Amino acid sequence: MLWSDPLNEPPEELRQAQAMLRRARTVLAIAMAVTLIFLCLA
């Protein structure tokens, strides 16, 4: 059974939640980087 098997694909709600978590992690990482740069320059 392959990971790409369409029968084993996660439900739509789970995929949306995973996408939202990925976006939240990206935004958080960018915000932390900007904050660190701002604190170093201040």
C-alpha positions as a printed Julia matrix, in Angstrom:
42×3 Matrix{Float64}:
   0.0    0.0    0.0
   1.59   3.2   -1.17
   1.4    6.55   0.55
   0.04   8.02  -2.68
  -2.84   5.53  -2.69
  -6.02   7.65  -3.08
  -8.0    5.25  -0.88
  -5.74   6.09   2.06
  -5.87   9.85   1.64
  -6.85  11.85   4.74
 -10.29  13.47   4.9
 -10.8   17.03   3.67
 -11.06  18.48   7.19
  -7.73  16.95   8.2
  -6.04  18.28   5.08
  -7.4   21.76   5.75
  -6.18  21.59   9.36
  -2.72  20.49   8.22
  -2.56  23.33   5.69
  -3.63  25.82   8.36
  -0.94  24.52  10.74
   1.69  24.84   8.01
   0.65  28.45   7.35
   0.64  29.22  11.08
   4.15  27.78  11.48
   5.41  29.82   8.52
   3.87  33.05   9.82
   5.25  32.37  13.3
   8.75  31.72  11.95
   8.7   34.94   9.9
   7.38  36.93  12.87
  10.13  35.55  15.12
  12.81  36.39  12.55
  11.5   39.95  12.12
  11.33  40.38  15.91
  14.91  39.19  16.36
  16.16  41.51  13.62
  14.24  44.43  15.14
  15.65  43.72  18.61
  19.19  43.48  17.25
  18.87  46.8   15.43
  17.14  48.64  18.27
